Structure formats: structure tokens, C-alpha cells
mmCIF file of C-alpha atoms in Angstrom:
data_model
loop_
_atom_site.group_PDB
_atom_site.id
_atom_site.type_symbol
_atom_site.label_atom_id
_atom_site.label_comp_id
_atom_site.label_asym_id
_atom_site.label_seq_id
_atom_site.Cartn_x
_atom_site.Cartn_y
_atom_site.Cartn_z
ATOM 1 C CA UNK A 1 14.261 14.076 -28.024
ATOM 2 C CA UNK A 2 12.962 17.357 -29.492
ATOM 3 C CA UNK A 3 10.402 18.771 -27.078
ATOM 4 C CA UNK A 4 7.326 17.867 -29.840
ATOM 5 C CA UNK A 5 8.889 13.988 -29.925
ATOM 6 C CA UNK A 6 9.655 13.507 -25.835
ATOM 7 C CA UNK A 7 6.825 11.455 -23.913
ATOM 8 C CA UNK A 8 7.531 10.305 -20.430
ATOM 9 C CA UNK A 9 7.170 6.871 -21.733
ATOM 10 C CA UNK A 10 10.395 8.486 -24.181
ATOM 11 C CA UNK A 11 12.383 8.588 -20.649
ATOM 12 C CA UNK A 12 10.484 4.695 -19.209
ATOM 13 C CA UNK A 13 12.261 2.963 -22.593
ATOM 14 C CA UNK A 14 15.250 4.495 -22.233
ATOM 15 C CA UNK A 15 16.966 4.315 -19.081
ATOM 16 C CA UNK A 16 13.982 2.558 -16.937
ATOM 17 C CA UNK A 17 15.236 -0.863 -17.684
ATOM 18 C CA UNK A 18 18.585 -0.055 -16.356
ATOM 19 C CA UNK A 19 17.395 1.787 -12.748
ATOM 20 C CA UNK A 20 14.813 -0.772 -12.339
ATOM 21 C CA UNK A 21 17.090 -3.355 -12.457
ATOM 22 C CA UNK A 22 19.508 -0.805 -9.783
ATOM 23 C CA UNK A 23 15.999 -0.074 -7.534
ATOM 24 C CA UNK A 24 14.227 -3.667 -7.539
ATOM 25 C CA UNK A 25 15.121 -3.653 -3.711
ATOM 26 C CA UNK A 26 13.523 -0.093 -3.162
ATOM 27 C CA UNK A 27 10.242 -0.444 -5.437
ATOM 28 C CA UNK A 28 6.845 -1.939 -4.653
ATOM 29 C CA UNK A 29 4.864 -3.593 -7.180
ATOM 30 C CA UNK A 30 2.345 -1.327 -8.058
ATOM 31 C CA UNK A 31 5.422 1.404 -9.522
ATOM 32 C CA UNK A 32 7.098 -1.553 -11.559
ATOM 33 C CA UNK A 33 3.232 -1.956 -12.780
ATOM 34 C CA UNK A 34 3.280 1.141 -13.791
ATOM 35 C CA UNK A 35 6.062 1.826 -15.246
ATOM 36 C CA UNK A 36 6.124 -1.698 -17.382
ATOM 37 C CA UNK A 37 2.657 0.167 -18.529
ATOM 38 C CA UNK A 38 3.632 3.272 -19.716
ATOM 39 C CA UNK A 39 6.940 1.660 -21.496
ATOM 40 C CA UNK A 40 4.500 -0.746 -23.540
ATOM 41 C CA UNK A 41 1.704 1.858 -23.702
ATOM 42 C CA UNK A 42 0.334 2.352 -27.669
ATOM 43 C CA UNK A 43 3.252 0.217 -29.248
ATOM 44 C CA UNK A 44 3.417 -3.466 -30.357
ATOM 45 C CA UNK A 45 3.501 -4.908 -26.832
ATOM 46 C CA UNK A 46 0.214 -4.397 -26.499
ATOM 47 C CA UNK A 47 -1.171 -5.663 -29.894
ATOM 48 C CA UNK A 48 -3.369 -3.368 -31.867
ATOM 49 C CA UNK A 49 -5.626 -2.382 -35.033
ATOM 50 C CA UNK A 50 -5.484 -2.086 -38.723
ATOM 51 C CA UNK A 51 -8.086 0.694 -40.259
ATOM 52 C CA UNK A 52 -7.950 1.480 -44.470
ATOM 53 C CA UNK A 53 -10.079 4.023 -45.756
ATOM 54 C CA UNK A 54 -12.710 3.644 -47.915
ATOM 55 C CA UNK A 55 -11.672 6.650 -50.625
ATOM 56 C CA UNK A 56 -8.100 6.629 -50.413
ATOM 57 C CA UNK A 57 -6.747 3.238 -49.945
ATOM 58 C CA UNK A 58 -4.776 5.025 -47.017
ATOM 59 C CA UNK A 59 -3.591 2.573 -43.416
ATOM 60 C CA UNK A 60 -3.665 3.230 -40.074
ATOM 61 C CA UNK A 61 -1.853 1.515 -37.703
ATOM 62 C CA UNK A 62 -3.037 1.744 -33.977
ATOM 63 C CA UNK A 63 -1.544 0.071 -31.191
ATOM 64 C CA UNK A 64 -3.917 -0.267 -28.062
ATOM 65 C CA UNK A 65 -3.188 1.988 -24.656
ATOM 66 C CA UNK A 66 -2.004 0.742 -21.283
ATOM 67 C CA UNK A 67 -5.031 2.067 -20.018
ATOM 68 C CA UNK A 68 -2.917 2.423 -17.005
ATOM 69 C CA UNK A 69 -4.757 5.260 -14.453
ATOM 70 C CA UNK A 70 -0.856 6.775 -14.379
ATOM 71 C CA UNK A 71 -0.261 7.321 -17.490
ATOM 72 C CA UNK A 72 -0.241 10.725 -19.524
ATOM 73 C CA UNK A 73 -1.329 9.137 -22.961
ATOM 74 C CA UNK A 74 -4.631 7.212 -21.280
ATOM 75 C CA UNK A 75 -6.039 9.381 -19.376
ATOM 76 C CA UNK A 76 -6.871 11.956 -21.981
ATOM 77 C CA UNK A 77 -10.386 9.696 -22.762
ATOM 78 C CA UNK A 78 -10.692 8.648 -19.378
ATOM 79 C CA UNK A 79 -11.397 11.840 -18.226
ATOM 80 C CA UNK A 80 -13.545 12.876 -21.497
ATOM 81 C CA UNK A 81 -16.050 9.681 -21.084
ATOM 82 C CA UNK A 82 -16.002 10.933 -16.852
ATOM 83 C CA UNK A 83 -17.342 14.485 -18.109
ATOM 84 C CA UNK A 84 -19.575 13.176 -20.201
ATOM 85 C CA UNK A 85 -21.344 11.688 -17.217
ATOM 86 C CA UNK A 86 -20.579 14.587 -14.687
ATOM 87 C CA UNK A 87 -22.717 16.901 -17.038
ATOM 88 C CA UNK A 88 -26.398 15.084 -16.235
ATOM 89 C CA UNK A 89 -25.787 16.434 -12.717
ATOM 90 C CA UNK A 90 -24.860 20.170 -13.489
ATOM 91 C CA UNK A 91 -27.238 22.881 -11.223
ATOM 92 C CA UNK A 92 -27.607 26.560 -12.910
ATOM 93 C CA UNK A 93 -25.397 27.825 -9.672
ATOM 94 C CA UNK A 94 -22.321 29.030 -8.596
ATOM 95 C CA UNK A 95 -19.795 26.646 -7.989
ATOM 96 C CA UNK A 96 -16.604 26.682 -5.373
ATOM 97 C CA UNK A 97 -13.510 25.635 -5.959
ATOM 98 C CA UNK A 98 -11.892 24.238 -2.016
ATOM 99 C CA UNK A 99 -8.735 23.164 -1.076
ATOM 100 C CA UNK A 100 -6.922 20.755 2.164
ATOM 101 C CA UNK A 101 -3.264 20.882 2.384
ATOM 102 C CA UNK A 102 -1.723 18.014 4.108
ATOM 103 C CA UNK A 103 1.244 20.415 6.217
ATOM 104 C CA UNK A 104 5.114 18.880 5.183
ATOM 105 C CA UNK A 105 5.505 16.387 8.122
ATOM 106 C CA UNK A 106 2.802 14.875 7.524
ATOM 107 C CA UNK A 107 2.662 14.432 4.105
ATOM 108 C CA UNK A 108 5.900 12.245 5.221
ATOM 109 C CA UNK A 109 3.388 9.877 6.939
ATOM 110 C CA UNK A 110 1.111 10.213 4.043
ATOM 111 C CA UNK A 111 3.798 8.250 1.907
ATOM 112 C CA UNK A 112 4.552 5.458 4.103
ATOM 113 C CA UNK A 113 0.783 5.309 4.909
ATOM 114 C CA UNK A 114 -1.034 6.598 1.152
ATOM 115 C CA UNK A 115 -4.192 4.113 1.152
ATOM 116 C CA UNK A 116 -4.810 4.967 4.927
ATOM 117 C CA UNK A 117 -3.827 8.706 4.971
ATOM 118 C CA UNK A 118 -5.320 9.677 1.734
ATOM 119 C CA UNK A 119 -8.409 8.248 2.381
ATOM 120 C CA UNK A 120 -8.592 10.314 5.399
ATOM 121 C CA UNK A 121 -7.109 13.716 4.118
ATOM 122 C CA UNK A 122 -10.701 12.736 1.165
ATOM 123 C CA UNK A 123 -12.924 11.528 3.882
ATOM 124 C CA UNK A 124 -12.164 14.918 6.472
ATOM 125 C CA UNK A 125 -12.174 17.572 4.468
ATOM 126 C CA UNK A 126 -15.628 16.716 2.882
ATOM 127 C CA UNK A 127 -16.256 16.081 6.843
ATOM 128 C CA UNK A 128 -15.634 19.107 7.454
ATOM 129 C CA UNK A 129 -17.167 21.440 4.576
ATOM 130 C CA UNK A 130 -20.589 19.230 5.604
ATOM 131 C CA UNK A 131 -19.974 20.388 9.163
ATOM 132 C CA UNK A 132 -19.879 23.357 8.459
ATOM 133 C CA UNK A 133 -22.352 24.358 5.392
ATOM 134 C CA UNK A 134 -24.289 22.690 8.190
ATOM 135 C CA UNK A 135 -23.808 25.117 11.312
ATOM 136 C CA UNK A 136 -27.064 27.303 11.424
ATOM 137 C CA UNK A 137 -24.418 30.424 12.326
ATOM 138 C CA UNK A 138 -23.044 29.796 8.414
ATOM 139 C CA UNK A 139 -25.078 28.379 6.037
ATOM 140 C CA UNK A 140 -27.120 26.088 7.997
ATOM 141 C CA UNK A 141 -28.529 23.405 4.520
ATOM 142 C CA UNK A 142 -26.079 20.336 3.106
ATOM 143 C CA UNK A 143 -24.622 20.595 0.328
ATOM 144 C CA UNK A 144 -21.895 18.257 -2.503
ATOM 145 C CA UNK A 145 -18.922 18.726 -3.270
ATOM 146 C CA UNK A 146 -16.571 16.254 -5.243
ATOM 147 C CA UNK A 147 -13.105 16.163 -4.669
ATOM 148 C CA UNK A 148 -10.078 15.321 -6.760
ATOM 149 C CA UNK A 149 -7.032 13.722 -5.081
ATOM 150 C CA UNK A 150 -3.622 14.632 -6.408
ATOM 151 C CA UNK A 151 -0.783 14.105 -4.446
ATOM 152 C CA UNK A 152 1.978 16.092 -6.503
ATOM 153 C CA UNK A 153 3.226 19.554 -6.848
ATOM 154 C CA UNK A 154 4.510 21.657 -10.067
ATOM 155 C CA UNK A 155 8.549 20.197 -9.903
ATOM 156 C CA UNK A 156 7.140 16.782 -8.974
ATOM 157 C CA UNK A 157 7.519 16.390 -5.064
ATOM 158 C CA UNK A 158 5.295 14.662 -3.134
ATOM 159 C CA UNK A 159 2.511 17.452 -2.229
ATOM 160 C CA UNK A 160 -0.905 15.613 -0.814
ATOM 161 C CA UNK A 161 -3.913 17.657 -1.476
ATOM 162 C CA UNK A 162 -7.613 17.334 -2.215
ATOM 163 C CA UNK A 163 -9.192 20.047 -4.446
ATOM 164 C CA UNK A 164 -13.168 20.272 -4.195
ATOM 165 C CA UNK A 165 -15.934 21.763 -6.431
ATOM 166 C CA UNK A 166 -19.185 22.441 -4.828
ATOM 167 C CA UNK A 167 -22.278 24.021 -6.349
ATOM 168 C CA UNK A 168 -23.252 27.541 -3.434
ATOM 169 C CA UNK A 169 -25.986 26.429 -1.322
ATOM 170 C CA UNK A 170 -27.718 23.424 0.021
ATOM 171 C CA UNK A 171 -30.764 22.037 1.154
ATOM 172 C CA UNK A 172 -31.651 24.011 4.397
ATOM 173 C CA UNK A 173 -33.407 21.371 7.160
ATOM 174 C CA UNK A 174 -37.311 21.602 5.431
ATOM 175 C CA UNK A 175 -35.874 21.316 1.960
ATOM 176 C CA UNK A 176 -36.003 24.335 0.941
ATOM 177 C CA UNK A 177 -33.045 25.479 -1.066
ATOM 178 C CA UNK A 178 -30.683 28.256 0.946
ATOM 179 C CA UNK A 179 -27.685 29.497 -1.081
ATOM 180 C CA UNK A 180 -24.598 31.357 -0.331
ATOM 181 C CA UNK A 181 -23.801 34.269 0.774
ATOM 182 C CA UNK A 182 -22.548 35.922 -3.673
ATOM 183 C CA UNK A 183 -19.253 35.592 -4.454
ATOM 184 C CA UNK A 184 -18.975 34.009 -0.526
ATOM 185 C CA UNK A 185 -18.378 30.136 0.446
ATOM 186 C CA UNK A 186 -18.115 29.342 3.642
ATOM 187 C CA UNK A 187 -15.203 31.521 6.576
ATOM 188 C CA UNK A 188 -11.161 29.591 5.760
ATOM 189 C CA UNK A 189 -9.782 29.955 9.231
ATOM 190 C CA UNK A 190 -13.027 27.825 10.832
ATOM 191 C CA UNK A 191 -12.725 25.460 7.704
ATOM 192 C CA UNK A 192 -8.791 25.216 8.229
ATOM 193 C CA UNK A 193 -9.057 24.998 12.294
ATOM 194 C CA UNK A 194 -11.605 21.968 11.954
ATOM 195 C CA UNK A 195 -10.237 20.683 9.648
ATOM 196 C CA UNK A 196 -6.485 20.274 12.079
ATOM 197 C CA UNK A 197 -8.848 19.476 14.977
ATOM 198 C CA UNK A 198 -10.039 15.915 13.484
ATOM 199 C CA UNK A 199 -7.517 15.695 10.503
ATOM 200 C CA UNK A 200 -5.024 15.541 13.611
ATOM 201 C CA UNK A 201 -8.073 13.195 16.276
ATOM 202 C CA UNK A 202 -8.160 10.347 13.336
ATOM 203 C CA UNK A 203 -4.981 10.216 12.864
ATOM 204 C CA UNK A 204 -4.058 9.217 16.225
ATOM 205 C CA UNK A 205 -6.903 7.070 16.327
ATOM 206 C CA UNK A 206 -5.680 5.578 13.661
ATOM 207 C CA UNK A 207 -1.952 4.888 15.416
ATOM 208 C CA UNK A 208 -3.622 3.518 18.626
ATOM 209 C CA UNK A 209 -5.514 1.521 16.823
ATOM 210 C CA UNK A 210 -1.931 0.174 14.373
ATOM 211 C CA UNK A 211 -3.741 1.100 10.791
ATOM 212 C CA UNK A 212 -0.321 3.625 10.059
ATOM 213 C CA UNK A 213 4.045 1.722 9.688
ATOM 214 C CA UNK A 214 6.954 3.869 9.650
ATOM 215 C CA UNK A 215 9.930 3.300 7.869
ATOM 216 C CA UNK A 216 13.680 5.056 7.837
ATOM 217 C CA UNK A 217 13.352 8.536 9.151
ATOM 218 C CA UNK A 218 9.924 8.173 10.786
ATOM 219 C CA UNK A 219 10.811 5.039 12.323
ATOM 220 C CA UNK A 220 10.647 6.353 15.845
ATOM 221 C CA UNK A 221 6.954 7.350 15.437
ATOM 222 C CA UNK A 222 5.546 3.640 15.761
ATOM 223 C CA UNK A 223 6.154 3.944 19.305
ATOM 224 C CA UNK A 224 2.897 6.416 21.436
ATOM 225 C CA UNK A 225 4.591 8.424 22.823
ATOM 226 C CA UNK A 226 7.094 9.597 20.095
ATOM 227 C CA UNK A 227 3.830 10.149 17.650
ATOM 228 C CA UNK A 228 2.055 12.001 20.922
ATOM 229 C CA UNK A 229 4.896 14.497 20.854
ATOM 230 C CA UNK A 230 5.429 14.668 16.669
ATOM 231 C CA UNK A 231 1.973 15.842 16.681
ATOM 232 C CA UNK A 232 2.500 18.958 19.252
ATOM 233 C CA UNK A 233 3.614 21.363 17.192
ATOM 234 C CA UNK A 234 0.884 20.601 14.100
ATOM 235 C CA UNK A 235 -2.086 21.498 16.410
ATOM 236 C CA UNK A 236 0.174 24.924 16.656
ATOM 237 C CA UNK A 237 0.576 25.781 12.631
ATOM 238 C CA UNK A 238 -1.932 27.009 11.066
ATOM 239 C CA UNK A 239 -2.825 24.120 8.124
ATOM 240 C CA UNK A 240 -3.266 25.717 4.676
ATOM 241 C CA UNK A 241 -7.036 25.297 3.238
ATOM 242 C CA UNK A 242 -7.931 27.146 0.398
ATOM 243 C CA UNK A 243 -11.259 29.013 -1.197
ATOM 244 C CA UNK A 244 -10.695 30.311 -4.974
ATOM 245 C CA UNK A 245 -13.839 32.772 -6.211
ATOM 246 C CA UNK A 246 -16.957 31.120 -7.886
ATOM 247 C CA UNK A 247 -16.433 29.728 -11.324
ATOM 248 C CA UNK A 248 -18.053 31.731 -14.162
ATOM 249 C CA UNK A 249 -21.064 29.174 -14.079
ATOM 250 C CA UNK A 250 -21.252 26.021 -15.096
ATOM 251 C CA UNK A 251 -19.293 25.382 -18.159
ATOM 252 C CA UNK A 252 -16.499 27.234 -16.300
ATOM 253 C CA UNK A 253 -17.021 24.377 -13.963
ATOM 254 C CA UNK A 254 -17.110 21.398 -16.576
ATOM 255 C CA UNK A 255 -13.332 22.845 -18.077
ATOM 256 C CA UNK A 256 -11.979 23.133 -15.572
ATOM 257 C CA UNK A 257 -12.560 18.913 -13.829
ATOM 258 C CA UNK A 258 -11.242 18.959 -17.427
ATOM 259 C CA UNK A 259 -8.038 19.721 -16.265
ATOM 260 C CA UNK A 260 -8.478 18.361 -13.103
ATOM 261 C CA UNK A 261 -9.573 14.679 -12.532
ATOM 262 C CA UNK A 262 -8.030 12.544 -14.814
ATOM 263 C CA UNK A 263 -4.433 14.456 -14.328
ATOM 264 C CA UNK A 264 -1.704 12.070 -13.846
ATOM 265 C CA UNK A 265 2.109 14.076 -12.168
ATOM 266 C CA UNK A 266 2.639 14.943 -15.010
ATOM 267 C CA UNK A 267 1.534 15.803 -18.741
ATOM 268 C CA UNK A 268 3.774 15.102 -21.883
ATOM 269 C CA UNK A 269 3.084 18.873 -22.820
ATOM 270 C CA UNK A 270 5.059 19.585 -20.282
ATOM 271 C CA UNK A 271 8.519 17.473 -21.467
ATOM 272 C CA UNK A 272 10.834 19.626 -22.907
ATOM 273 C CA UNK A 273 13.619 17.833 -24.035
ATOM 274 C CA UNK A 274 15.700 14.562 -22.515
ATOM 275 C CA UNK A 275 19.928 14.705 -23.064
ATOM 276 C CA UNK A 276 23.587 13.866 -21.212
ATOM 277 C CA UNK A 277 22.419 16.318 -18.473
ATOM 278 C CA UNK A 278 18.920 14.682 -17.818
ATOM 279 C CA UNK A 279 15.723 15.420 -18.623
ATOM 280 C CA UNK A 280 13.837 19.154 -18.875
ATOM 281 C CA UNK A 281 10.184 20.570 -18.145
ATOM 282 C CA UNK A 282 8.247 23.538 -17.632
ATOM 283 C CA UNK A 283 7.322 24.037 -13.584
ATOM 284 C CA UNK A 284 5.882 26.340 -11.720
ATOM 285 C CA UNK A 285 7.105 28.066 -9.161
ATOM 286 C CA UNK A 286 3.906 29.448 -6.735
ATOM 287 C CA UNK A 287 5.980 31.479 -4.047
ATOM 288 C CA UNK A 288 6.504 33.220 -7.240
ATOM 289 C CA UNK A 289 4.576 36.159 -8.603
ATOM 290 C CA UNK A 290 3.108 36.094 -12.233
ATOM 291 C CA UNK A 291 5.502 36.098 -15.415
ATOM 292 C CA UNK A 292 7.908 34.636 -12.524
ATOM 293 C CA UNK A 293 6.594 31.159 -11.776
ATOM 294 C CA UNK A 294 6.631 30.150 -15.403
ATOM 295 C CA UNK A 295 10.144 28.225 -14.548
ATOM 296 C CA UNK A 296 12.378 25.089 -16.198
ATOM 297 C CA UNK A 297 13.886 22.336 -14.310
ATOM 298 C CA UNK A 298 16.266 19.601 -15.266
ATOM 299 C CA UNK A 299 16.026 16.480 -13.249
ATOM 300 C CA UNK A 300 18.891 13.497 -13.745
ATOM 301 C CA UNK A 301 16.688 10.728 -16.035
ATOM 302 C CA UNK A 302 16.648 8.606 -12.318
ATOM 303 C CA UNK A 303 15.701 11.164 -10.222
ATOM 304 C CA UNK A 304 12.677 11.909 -12.840
ATOM 305 C CA UNK A 305 11.437 8.920 -12.959
ATOM 306 C CA UNK A 306 11.787 8.525 -9.100
ATOM 307 C CA UNK A 307 9.925 11.402 -8.183
ATOM 308 C CA UNK A 308 7.159 10.177 -11.158
ATOM 309 C CA UNK A 309 6.678 7.190 -8.815
ATOM 310 C CA UNK A 310 6.246 8.430 -6.270
ATOM 311 C CA UNK A 311 2.572 9.225 -6.981
ATOM 312 C CA UNK A 312 1.841 6.393 -7.788
ATOM 313 C CA UNK A 313 -1.552 4.364 -6.329
ATOM 314 C CA UNK A 314 -2.034 1.801 -3.939
ATOM 315 C CA UNK A 315 -4.874 -0.320 -6.089
ATOM 316 C CA UNK A 316 -8.661 0.494 -5.440
ATOM 317 C CA UNK A 317 -8.084 3.787 -4.053
ATOM 318 C CA UNK A 318 -10.594 5.811 -5.951
ATOM 319 C CA UNK A 319 -9.147 9.834 -6.732
ATOM 320 C CA UNK A 320 -12.236 10.895 -7.198
ATOM 321 C CA UNK A 321 -15.219 11.152 -4.694
ATOM 322 C CA UNK A 322 -18.607 12.338 -3.994
ATOM 323 C CA UNK A 323 -19.829 13.696 -1.094
ATOM 324 C CA UNK A 324 -23.377 14.633 0.504
ATOM 325 C CA UNK A 325 -25.736 16.175 -2.284
ATOM 326 C CA UNK A 326 -23.495 14.270 -4.514
ATOM 327 C CA UNK A 327 -23.057 11.010 -3.292
ATOM 328 C CA UNK A 328 -23.096 8.381 -5.506
ATOM 329 C CA UNK A 329 -25.838 6.604 -3.713
ATOM 330 C CA UNK A 330 -28.242 9.408 -3.704
ATOM 331 C CA UNK A 331 -26.606 11.684 -6.430
ATOM 332 C CA UNK A 332 -30.341 11.491 -7.948
ATOM 333 C CA UNK A 333 -33.417 12.511 -5.775
ATOM 334 C CA UNK A 334 -30.968 14.990 -4.386
ATOM 335 C CA UNK A 335 -29.977 16.546 -7.948
ATOM 336 C CA UNK A 336 -34.037 16.557 -8.651
ATOM 337 C CA UNK A 337 -34.895 18.208 -5.280
ATOM 338 C CA UNK A 338 -32.806 20.376 -5.755
ATOM 339 C CA UNK A 339 -33.903 21.418 -9.681
ATOM 340 C CA UNK A 340 -37.815 21.283 -7.968
ATOM 341 C CA UNK A 341 -36.513 24.296 -5.259
ATOM 342 C CA UNK A 342 -34.847 26.026 -8.119
ATOM 343 C CA UNK A 343 -37.251 26.143 -10.388
ATOM 344 C CA UNK A 344 -34.613 25.887 -13.633
ATOM 345 C CA UNK A 345 -34.145 22.844 -15.951
ATOM 346 C CA UNK A 346 -30.778 21.949 -15.518
ATOM 347 C CA UNK A 347 -27.528 23.926 -17.873
ATOM 348 C CA UNK A 348 -26.485 21.273 -18.549
ATOM 349 C CA UNK A 349 -26.892 19.339 -22.039
ATOM 350 C CA UNK A 350 -24.852 16.192 -23.417
ATOM 351 C CA UNK A 351 -21.666 16.198 -25.257
ATOM 352 C CA UNK A 352 -20.004 13.702 -27.509
ATOM 353 C CA UNK A 353 -16.522 12.824 -26.436
ATOM 354 C CA UNK A 354 -14.454 13.077 -29.434
ATOM 355 C CA UNK A 355 -13.268 8.777 -30.081
ATOM 356 C CA UNK A 356 -9.103 7.487 -29.695
ATOM 357 C CA UNK A 357 -8.370 6.036 -32.110
ATOM 358 C CA UNK A 358 -6.098 4.202 -30.204
ATOM 359 C CA UNK A 359 -8.929 2.568 -28.396
ATOM 360 C CA UNK A 360 -10.154 -1.072 -30.098
ATOM 361 C CA UNK A 361 -12.676 -0.652 -32.456
ATOM 362 C CA UNK A 362 -15.193 -2.550 -30.737
ATOM 363 C CA UNK A 363 -15.140 -0.653 -27.793
ATOM 364 C CA UNK A 364 -15.920 2.940 -30.166
ATOM 365 C CA UNK A 365 -19.312 3.870 -30.176
ATOM 366 C CA UNK A 366 -17.887 7.065 -32.980
ATOM 367 C CA UNK A 367 -17.651 6.233 -36.739
ATOM 368 C CA UNK A 368 -13.449 7.315 -37.339
ATOM 369 C CA UNK A 369 -12.026 9.650 -41.048
ATOM 370 C CA UNK A 370 -9.404 9.786 -42.569
ATOM 371 C CA UNK A 371 -7.417 12.371 -41.743
ATOM 372 C CA UNK A 372 -6.539 13.412 -46.042
ATOM 373 C CA UNK A 373 -10.103 12.895 -47.660
ATOM 374 C CA UNK A 374 -12.122 12.621 -44.956
ATOM 375 C CA UNK A 375 -13.746 9.341 -46.015
ATOM 376 C CA UNK A 376 -14.109 6.228 -43.302
ATOM 377 C CA UNK A 377 -11.890 4.703 -41.867
ATOM 378 C CA UNK A 378 -12.878 0.000 -41.640
ATOM 379 C CA UNK A 379 -11.378 -2.236 -39.252
ATOM 380 C CA UNK A 380 -8.907 -4.627 -41.318
ATOM 381 C CA UNK A 381 -6.723 -6.652 -38.925
ATOM 382 C CA UNK A 382 -6.687 -6.366 -35.556
ATOM 383 C CA UNK A 383 -2.632 -6.714 -34.488
ATOM 384 C CA UNK A 384 -2.377 -9.988 -31.539
ATOM 385 C CA UNK A 385 0.574 -8.889 -28.568
ATOM 386 C CA UNK A 386 3.839 -8.320 -29.259
ATOM 387 C CA UNK A 387 3.061 -8.897 -33.024
ATOM 388 C CA UNK A 388 6.104 -7.191 -35.422
ATOM 389 C CA UNK A 389 5.590 -4.354 -37.041
ATOM 390 C CA UNK A 390 4.511 -5.320 -41.119
ATOM 391 C CA UNK A 391 3.384 -4.574 -44.087
ATOM 392 C CA UNK A 392 -0.768 -3.802 -43.769
ATOM 393 C CA UNK A 393 -3.113 -6.241 -45.325
ATOM 394 C CA UNK A 394 -3.307 -5.625 -49.754
ATOM 395 C CA UNK A 395 -6.199 -4.142 -50.029
ATOM 396 C CA UNK A 396 -9.351 -5.732 -52.152
ATOM 397 C CA UNK A 397 -9.960 -5.546 -55.422
ATOM 398 C CA UNK A 398 -13.304 -4.008 -56.377
#
């Protein structure tokens, strides 16, 4: 298949049935559900609708999306809806980007305990940011943060980390606004050391309360003494916390979030081809520099699907969370207090979200237009699930 045509769905449709049968005992129900959703996405299996141009009579048959949060085709629309809601929350400030990453040994435990350890990663990263920011030796203010969970590296390996988007300042105890120093948020080394200590303390607590499970090569860690010994070197290694320079204004924050909030393990645009050798895709080697980072990798279809499914999240686990001033329970009041202190109106504006013609017509707020003549498209038929492809209904005589 050529680059333009290849999608993750093509790989699962072509190689998924045989691989699923061979690996059935090793796949979770959630992984099987993701495979099925992606295979059926925007196909007759999910039903659809027929739209007709009022001008030239052109018909468009559009099948429904699976709406699975792991599907590369469905997340762009979800991201647009989310971003539209977030625009009203933006402040006319510098925003910083902070990344908290789990070391490889902890990532192995996280894979076998996704719900517990991913939630711990979120909460400890937020706790560390809020604690250091509240310290009078640093900022001495209450801040807010939005965290996004990613579990993959560019080569689809398991690499859990959270991206934090943080306004450059906070509310001091007296209610006044206290800004960060220009171009500097919080000391990375201090964040890293506290992150390591708090995370390992709480991970050990999860173990003590029987909240962790271990299988295969990690089975020995179920024994408390073995787990305690396993923790020792982790307390001495450096944990990666990375803070980038501030974004160039609120608009740049939205542009960044649009790439990160609803991203899945690999986008269709990175796929280059599929043949007898396997699946070829682009990836970035972050250990290299400059143009040498951009590389091409070919994996067997089985290995590609295995790596893709490493990143299926447990049901109910939210991969976007808000803390501090941006926490859902007090966001509106907190942002109003900040704006009052800044004495400046919000720089955000609500932008319309482009419609997706693959959504059911009753869920759209926008009129679709014909790509040929620009006239409106109207609904002429709804296709039930599993409907066979056939000619659209004949146009009515004038």
C-alpha cells in the first residue's frame, strides 16, 4: 500500500484476524475491543449516512466513526472539541512545559499495573509542582497545571510520562498575583529529587496495601523484601524532569495542546508502507541530534500491532487531568481571581470547530458544503449498521 492510503486500520484489517487468533490468550479484553473498533471504524459495519448536494446532485456516502480514544482517525475531532472548551481558560501569561518521566524499571511495573501507577504518576507530578511552587524560597504561590499522559516513545515502545502545561505564576497567600521570573519556572533538580522521593514512597505504600500485581519476570517483586531491595537503586538514580522555555503566548499553548491532548501511539501520517517485510513508519531518535533524529523503522505486522496495543489504557482512566487553580471544581472562580489581579481581559477567543462529515448528522452544528460547487449538503438517508454498499437513493424530481 502507498503512503497516502495506509492507515492503522488497514494493518489491523489485513493482519489482525490471524494475529488475534494466535495471541488470544495474551490479549486483554480492552485490547481486543480496540482492535475491533479500529477495524470497523468508518466502515459499513458501523452504519453511516448519505448526503446530497442541493446544487449539482453529488452524493457523499459517509460511514460512522468508532469514537474509540485509541483510534488515530477519531481523535482529531475530539481534540478540536476539547480545545474549543479550553480556549476560555487561557490567561495572557507565559506558559511553561514540564515533563515527568518514569525510569525504565518503574515503567515495567507500570505496564502490569496501569490504572494504579499511571494515576500515581499524575498525582505525584502535580503534587510536586504545587509543593515546590508554594514554597516561599521558590515562587510562594498556588499555581495550576494541566497534565496529559503519554505512554509511548516514538518507536512505539512503552515509555510512560506526563506533559504538564503550567501558567507562569500563581496566587500568593494574600490573594495577589505572583509571576515567575522571566524565562524561568521552577528548579528542575529540586523537582526531580522530590518527584523521585514522593513517587517511590507512594509506590511502596501501594505494594504494602496489596494494590500491585506482578507477573512473569517481575513475579518475585510480590515479596516485600524483594520489592524493598528493588527500590534501593531507584533512590540513587536521577529521574528525568524536563522544563522547556515558555511558550510564545497563549495561542502557542493551544497549538501545542492540539498536537498532544488526544494523540495516540502513532498517527496515520507517520505510516510509510506495508509489504511482506512488515510495516514501515517514521520515528524520531531523541538521542541523536538535528536531522539525524529523523529515522525510518520497519517492524513485522505482528510486532507493530503488539507495540500499538501496549498503549491501550484501562477503562475509566482519564489521560487529561487538571490540578490546583485549574482543577475542575474551582477553575472558574480561580481564573476569575487571577484575571482580576492581572487587570487584563482574557486573550482567549472562542473559535468555531470544523465539522467532521463522518459524524452523525444530528450531532453536528455546522452545515456541510459540496466540495465541487460549494452548495449545502442535505441528509437523504441513514445507513444502519452492517448495511451493504449500494447506490444512493434517486434524487426527487423537481
